[in-house]
Amino acid sequence: MCAARAWVFGAYFLFSTACSEEPFSVSQLSFDHSILSKDATYLVFLGDTQWYFSSDRESKYYKAALDWVCEAWEKGFDVAAVLNPGDVTNDNTLQEWRRFDKVMKEAGLSMPVLYSTGNHDYPALEQRSKISERALPFFDYFISYHDSLVVARYGTGIDNVLFRIRIQGEPWLVLSLEFGPRKEVLSWASEILDVYNKQSVVLLTHAYLFDEKDLYNSNSVSGFQDWAPKYTFSDAGDGLDIWENVVRRAPQVKMVLCGHNHFSAVVLSENDFAMEVLQLRFDPSNQPNGGNGWLQLLEISKPEAGADNGSLIRGWVYNPILNQVMDDVAGNFEFIIK
């Protein structure tokens, strides 16, 4: 018997369901990469991974998805980075983080794996009185970056970092911002983008899009917003704060990637420069088996010769274990980067 979860009246309840001890044999998986093109560059967006590390069984689904990414890289496909919006684990326990560490070491990914912090990555409320409220003891210990990836950071931590990657042979930046970024962090982010203003930017954060149309907004007139950042930290900024103070002011920010809410959403908003910004949410943690191996694939291809309409982004919500694209979800789309 295995434990499964149901979300009922604002809480998770555990119930038992029959399942095999081994969900599949990793050694017998035969991955298909026909969805990929050698002429494009890919960002692999994992979404919230918290339930994968609740057990060894569920972590196998995460490991299989990473194996597909690793095999794609080995076959010569251009995977620029793997991105995680936070909530790496669910209860922020040493056992869960050790399980995460084991899977990542076994996967041995060669491309950058970049994270932002989620609310589940911070100590429980009763522990914060003993240490700094924004302390990340396990996150800081189990996640590290090579110096060559880091362009700039806020303070000495790894929760607010500007990274360098390459897409279609061109330099890009990934700006990772903490869960519920504080005012001083948003000021830093705006200032650092003023300095590095020539390269396209992907902004990675945890809680940004509340639903299929609205950003997290502490002053929302539409009423209560589940899991809003302000309910975790009193000094937390929200999605609207990020948009107003960073994204809309920086023409080089081409997309915002976030998690925190199930499952898939895409919002397009016009910035101060009359350019649409792609804002995408992906959180598969409501799926069976911790996420069942679902990924958000982002394919970026060069414009046709002589074209002035920008690069094309295609998105798919894809499961490499099933070799299947999920039907009728927002994460399947096309968008032109201006």
Coordinates of C-alpha atoms in Angstrom, one line a residue:
M1 CA 0.0 0.0 0.0
C2 CA 1.2 3.5 -0.7
A3 CA 0.1 6.9 0.6
A4 CA -1.8 9.2 -1.8
R5 CA -3.0 12.8 -1.1
A6 CA -6.2 14.7 -1.6
W7 CA -6.7 18.4 -1.1
V8 CA -9.9 18.8 0.9
F9 CA -11.2 22.0 2.6
G10 CA -7.8 23.7 2.6
A11 CA -5.7 20.8 3.9
Y12 CA -4.0 17.6 2.6
F13 CA -5.4 14.3 3.8
L14 CA -3.5 11.1 3.4
F15 CA -5.2 7.9 2.3
S16 CA -4.0 4.5 1.2
T17 CA -4.1 3.1 -2.3
A18 CA -2.8 0.0 -3.8
C19 CA 0.4 0.5 -5.9
S20 CA 3.4 -1.5 -6.9
E21 CA 6.6 -1.2 -4.9
E22 CA 8.4 -0.1 -8.1
P23 CA 6.4 2.2 -10.4
F24 CA 8.5 1.3 -13.4
S25 CA 11.9 0.0 -14.1
V26 CA 14.2 3.0 -14.9
S27 CA 16.6 0.7 -16.7
Q28 CA 13.8 -0.5 -19.1
L29 CA 12.6 3.1 -20.0
S30 CA 13.3 3.9 -23.6
F31 CA 13.2 7.7 -24.0
D32 CA 11.9 9.4 -27.1
H33 CA 13.3 12.9 -28.0
S34 CA 11.4 13.4 -31.2
I35 CA 9.6 16.4 -29.7
L36 CA 13.0 18.2 -29.7
S37 CA 14.9 19.9 -32.5
K38 CA 18.6 20.3 -33.0
D39 CA 18.0 23.8 -34.3
A40 CA 16.4 25.1 -31.1
T41 CA 17.4 25.8 -27.5
Y42 CA 15.4 24.5 -24.6
L43 CA 14.6 25.6 -21.1
V44 CA 13.2 22.8 -18.9
F45 CA 11.0 24.1 -16.2
L46 CA 10.3 21.6 -13.5
G47 CA 7.7 23.4 -11.4
D48 CA 7.3 22.7 -7.7
T49 CA 9.0 19.4 -6.8
Q50 CA 8.0 19.2 -3.1
W51 CA 6.1 15.9 -3.2
Y52 CA 8.7 14.0 -5.2
F53 CA 10.9 13.9 -2.2
S54 CA 8.3 12.7 0.3
S55 CA 9.3 9.1 -0.5
D56 CA 11.9 7.1 -2.4
R57 CA 9.1 5.8 -4.6
E58 CA 7.9 9.2 -5.8
S59 CA 11.4 10.5 -6.3
K60 CA 11.8 7.8 -9.1
Y61 CA 9.5 9.8 -11.2
Y62 CA 11.6 13.0 -10.8
K63 CA 14.8 11.0 -11.5
A64 CA 13.3 9.6 -14.7
A65 CA 12.4 13.0 -15.9
L66 CA 15.9 14.3 -15.3
D67 CA 17.3 11.2 -17.0
W68 CA 15.4 12.2 -20.1
V69 CA 16.9 15.7 -19.9
C70 CA 20.4 14.3 -19.4
E71 CA 20.0 11.9 -22.4
A72 CA 18.7 14.8 -24.6
W73 CA 21.9 16.7 -23.7
E74 CA 24.1 13.7 -24.5
K75 CA 22.3 13.4 -27.9
G76 CA 23.4 16.9 -28.8
F77 CA 20.2 18.9 -28.0
D78 CA 20.8 22.4 -26.7
V79 CA 19.4 22.5 -23.2
A80 CA 20.4 25.9 -21.8
A81 CA 19.2 25.3 -18.2
V82 CA 16.9 23.4 -15.9
L83 CA 14.8 25.7 -13.8
N84 CA 13.0 25.1 -10.5
P85 CA 10.8 27.8 -8.9
G86 CA 11.1 26.6 -5.4
D87 CA 9.3 24.4 -2.9
V88 CA 12.1 21.9 -3.6
T89 CA 10.9 19.8 -0.7
N90 CA 7.6 19.9 1.2
D91 CA 8.4 19.8 4.9
N92 CA 12.0 21.1 4.7
T93 CA 13.3 18.1 6.6
L94 CA 16.8 16.7 6.4
Q95 CA 15.5 13.4 5.1
E96 CA 13.7 15.0 2.2
W97 CA 16.8 17.1 1.3
R98 CA 19.0 14.1 1.4
R99 CA 16.6 12.3 -0.9
F100 CA 16.8 15.4 -3.2
D101 CA 20.6 15.4 -3.0
K102 CA 20.8 11.7 -3.9
V103 CA 18.6 12.1 -7.0
M104 CA 20.5 15.1 -8.2
K105 CA 23.9 13.4 -7.8
E106 CA 22.7 10.3 -9.6
A107 CA 21.2 12.4 -12.5
G108 CA 24.6 14.1 -13.0
L109 CA 23.1 16.9 -15.2
S110 CA 25.8 18.8 -17.2
M111 CA 23.7 21.9 -17.8
P112 CA 23.0 24.6 -15.2
V113 CA 20.2 23.8 -12.7
L114 CA 18.9 27.1 -11.3
Y115 CA 16.5 27.6 -8.4
S116 CA 14.4 30.2 -6.6
T117 CA 13.1 29.7 -3.1
G118 CA 9.5 28.7 -2.2
N119 CA 7.7 29.0 1.0
H120 CA 8.3 25.4 1.8
D121 CA 12.0 25.9 1.6
Y122 CA 12.0 28.0 4.8
P123 CA 12.0 26.7 8.4
A124 CA 8.6 26.2 10.1
L125 CA 7.1 29.2 11.9
E126 CA 8.1 27.9 15.3
Q127 CA 11.7 27.6 14.3
R128 CA 12.1 31.1 12.9
S129 CA 12.2 32.7 16.3
K130 CA 15.5 30.8 16.9
I131 CA 17.2 31.9 13.7
S132 CA 16.9 34.6 11.1
E133 CA 13.3 34.6 9.6
R134 CA 14.6 34.3 6.1
A135 CA 17.3 31.7 6.9
L136 CA 17.6 28.8 4.5
P137 CA 19.8 26.2 6.3
F138 CA 19.1 23.2 4.0
F139 CA 18.6 25.2 0.8
D140 CA 22.0 26.9 1.3
Y141 CA 23.7 23.6 2.2
F142 CA 22.4 21.3 -0.6
I143 CA 22.3 23.8 -3.5
S144 CA 25.4 25.5 -4.8
Y145 CA 26.5 27.2 -8.1
H146 CA 29.7 27.4 -9.9
D147 CA 31.2 30.9 -9.9
S148 CA 31.1 31.0 -13.7
L149 CA 27.3 31.1 -13.6
V150 CA 26.9 33.9 -11.2
V151 CA 26.8 37.5 -12.5
A152 CA 25.6 39.2 -9.3
R153 CA 23.8 38.5 -6.1
Y154 CA 22.0 40.3 -3.3
G155 CA 24.0 39.9 -0.1
T156 CA 25.9 36.7 0.4
G157 CA 23.1 34.2 -0.1
I158 CA 21.9 32.2 -3.1
D159 CA 18.2 33.2 -2.9
N160 CA 18.6 36.4 -5.1
V161 CA 21.0 35.8 -7.9
L162 CA 21.6 36.9 -11.5
F163 CA 22.9 34.0 -13.6
R164 CA 24.3 33.8 -17.1
I165 CA 23.2 31.2 -19.6
R166 CA 23.3 31.0 -23.4
I167 CA 20.3 30.6 -25.7
Q168 CA 20.7 30.2 -29.5
G169 CA 24.4 31.0 -29.0
E170 CA 23.5 34.4 -27.4
P171 CA 24.1 35.5 -23.8
W172 CA 20.9 35.6 -21.7
L173 CA 20.4 36.2 -18.0
V174 CA 18.2 34.4 -15.4
L175 CA 17.2 36.6 -12.4
S176 CA 16.2 34.4 -9.5
L177 CA 14.2 36.2 -6.8
E178 CA 13.3 34.9 -3.3
F179 CA 9.7 33.9 -2.3
G180 CA 7.9 37.1 -1.5
P181 CA 10.8 39.4 -2.4
R182 CA 11.3 42.2 0.1
K183 CA 11.4 45.9 -1.0
E184 CA 15.2 46.0 -0.7
V185 CA 15.5 43.0 -2.9
L186 CA 13.1 44.4 -5.6
S187 CA 15.2 47.6 -5.5
W188 CA 18.4 45.6 -6.0
A189 CA 16.8 43.6 -8.9
S190 CA 15.7 46.8 -10.7
E191 CA 19.1 48.4 -10.2
I192 CA 21.0 45.3 -11.4
L193 CA 18.9 45.1 -14.6
D194 CA 19.7 48.8 -15.3
V195 CA 23.4 47.8 -15.2
Y196 CA 22.9 44.6 -17.3
N197 CA 20.5 46.0 -19.8
K198 CA 21.7 44.5 -23.1
Q199 CA 20.8 40.9 -22.6
S200 CA 17.4 39.2 -22.6
V201 CA 16.3 38.1 -19.1
V202 CA 14.2 35.2 -17.7
L203 CA 12.8 36.1 -14.2
L204 CA 12.4 33.1 -12.0
T205 CA 10.4 33.3 -8.8
H206 CA 7.9 31.3 -6.7
A207 CA 4.7 33.1 -6.1
Y208 CA 3.7 35.4 -8.9
L209 CA 0.6 34.3 -10.8
F210 CA -2.4 33.6 -8.6
D211 CA -4.7 32.2 -11.2
E212 CA -5.2 32.2 -14.9
K213 CA -5.5 36.0 -15.1
D214 CA -4.4 37.7 -11.9
L215 CA -1.1 38.3 -10.2
Y216 CA -0.7 37.8 -6.4
N217 CA -1.8 41.2 -5.1
S218 CA -2.0 42.0 -1.4
N219 CA -4.6 44.7 -2.2
S220 CA -6.7 42.6 -4.5
V221 CA -10.3 43.7 -4.7
S222 CA -11.3 40.2 -5.8
G223 CA -10.9 38.8 -2.3
F224 CA -8.8 36.2 -0.5
Q225 CA -5.8 34.7 -2.4
D226 CA -4.7 31.3 -1.2
W227 CA -1.1 30.9 -0.1
A228 CA -0.3 34.6 -0.6
P229 CA 3.3 35.5 0.3
K230 CA 2.1 38.0 3.0
Y231 CA 0.7 35.0 5.0
T232 CA 4.3 33.6 5.4
F233 CA 6.3 36.8 5.8
S234 CA 5.0 40.2 6.8
D235 CA 7.6 42.0 4.6
A236 CA 6.9 39.9 1.6
G237 CA 6.3 41.4 -1.8
D238 CA 3.8 39.8 -4.2
G239 CA 3.4 39.3 -7.9
L240 CA 2.1 42.8 -8.5
D241 CA 5.1 44.2 -6.6
I242 CA 7.5 42.3 -8.9
W243 CA 5.6 43.4 -12.0
E244 CA 5.5 47.1 -11.0
N245 CA 9.0 47.4 -9.6
V246 CA 11.0 45.2 -11.9
V247 CA 9.3 43.5 -14.9
R248 CA 7.4 46.4 -16.5
R249 CA 10.3 48.8 -16.2
A250 CA 12.9 46.5 -17.9
P251 CA 12.4 45.8 -21.6
Q252 CA 14.9 43.0 -21.5
V253 CA 12.7 40.9 -19.3
K254 CA 11.1 38.6 -21.8
M255 CA 9.4 36.1 -19.5
V256 CA 8.5 35.4 -15.9
L257 CA 8.4 31.7 -14.7
C258 CA 6.7 30.8 -11.4
G259 CA 5.1 28.0 -9.5
H260 CA 3.3 27.9 -6.2
N261 CA -0.3 27.2 -7.5
H262 CA -1.5 24.2 -9.5
F263 CA -1.2 23.6 -12.5
S264 CA -0.6 25.6 -15.7
A265 CA -1.3 29.2 -16.6
V266 CA -0.1 31.8 -19.1
V267 CA -0.6 35.5 -18.9
L268 CA 0.6 38.1 -21.4
S269 CA 0.9 41.7 -20.2
E270 CA 2.3 44.8 -22.0
N271 CA 5.3 46.5 -20.3
D272 CA 6.2 50.2 -20.4
F273 CA 7.8 49.7 -23.8
A274 CA 4.7 48.3 -25.5
M275 CA 6.1 44.8 -25.6
E276 CA 4.2 41.8 -24.3
V277 CA 5.8 39.8 -21.5
L278 CA 5.2 36.1 -21.2
Q279 CA 4.3 35.1 -17.6
L280 CA 4.0 31.4 -17.1
R281 CA 3.1 29.3 -14.0
F282 CA 3.7 25.6 -13.8
D283 CA 3.2 23.5 -10.6
P284 CA 2.6 19.7 -11.2
S285 CA 2.6 18.8 -7.5
N286 CA -1.2 18.1 -7.6
Q287 CA -0.5 15.2 -10.1
P288 CA -0.1 11.6 -8.9
N289 CA 3.3 10.4 -7.8
G290 CA 4.6 13.8 -6.8
G291 CA 4.2 15.2 -10.3
N292 CA 4.3 12.1 -12.4
G293 CA 7.3 13.3 -14.4
W294 CA 5.5 16.2 -16.1
L295 CA 7.8 19.0 -17.4
Q296 CA 7.2 22.4 -18.9
L297 CA 9.3 22.5 -22.0
L298 CA 10.2 25.9 -23.6
E299 CA 11.7 25.8 -27.0
I300 CA 13.4 29.0 -28.3
S301 CA 14.3 29.2 -32.0
K302 CA 16.0 31.9 -34.1
P303 CA 13.9 34.1 -36.4
E304 CA 14.0 33.3 -40.0
A305 CA 16.6 35.0 -42.0
G306 CA 15.7 38.6 -42.6
A307 CA 12.7 38.5 -40.3
D308 CA 12.3 41.3 -37.7
N309 CA 9.5 39.8 -35.7
G310 CA 11.7 38.3 -33.0
S311 CA 12.4 34.7 -31.8
L312 CA 9.7 32.1 -31.4
I313 CA 9.0 30.4 -28.1
R314 CA 7.0 27.2 -28.2
G315 CA 5.7 25.6 -25.0
W316 CA 4.6 22.1 -24.2
V317 CA 3.6 20.4 -21.0
Y318 CA 5.3 17.1 -21.6
N319 CA 5.8 13.8 -19.8
P320 CA 9.0 11.9 -20.9
I321 CA 7.9 8.8 -19.0
L322 CA 4.7 8.5 -21.0
N323 CA 6.1 10.3 -24.1
Q324 CA 2.9 12.4 -24.0
V325 CA 1.9 16.1 -24.3
M326 CA -0.9 17.0 -22.0
D327 CA -4.0 18.2 -23.8
D328 CA -5.8 21.5 -23.3
V329 CA -3.4 23.2 -20.9
A330 CA -2.2 26.8 -21.0
G331 CA 1.4 25.6 -21.1
N332 CA 1.1 24.5 -24.7
F333 CA 1.5 27.7 -26.7
E334 CA 3.5 29.8 -29.1
F335 CA 4.8 33.3 -28.4
I336 CA 7.1 35.7 -30.2
I337 CA 9.9 37.4 -28.2
K338 CA 10.2 41.0 -29.4

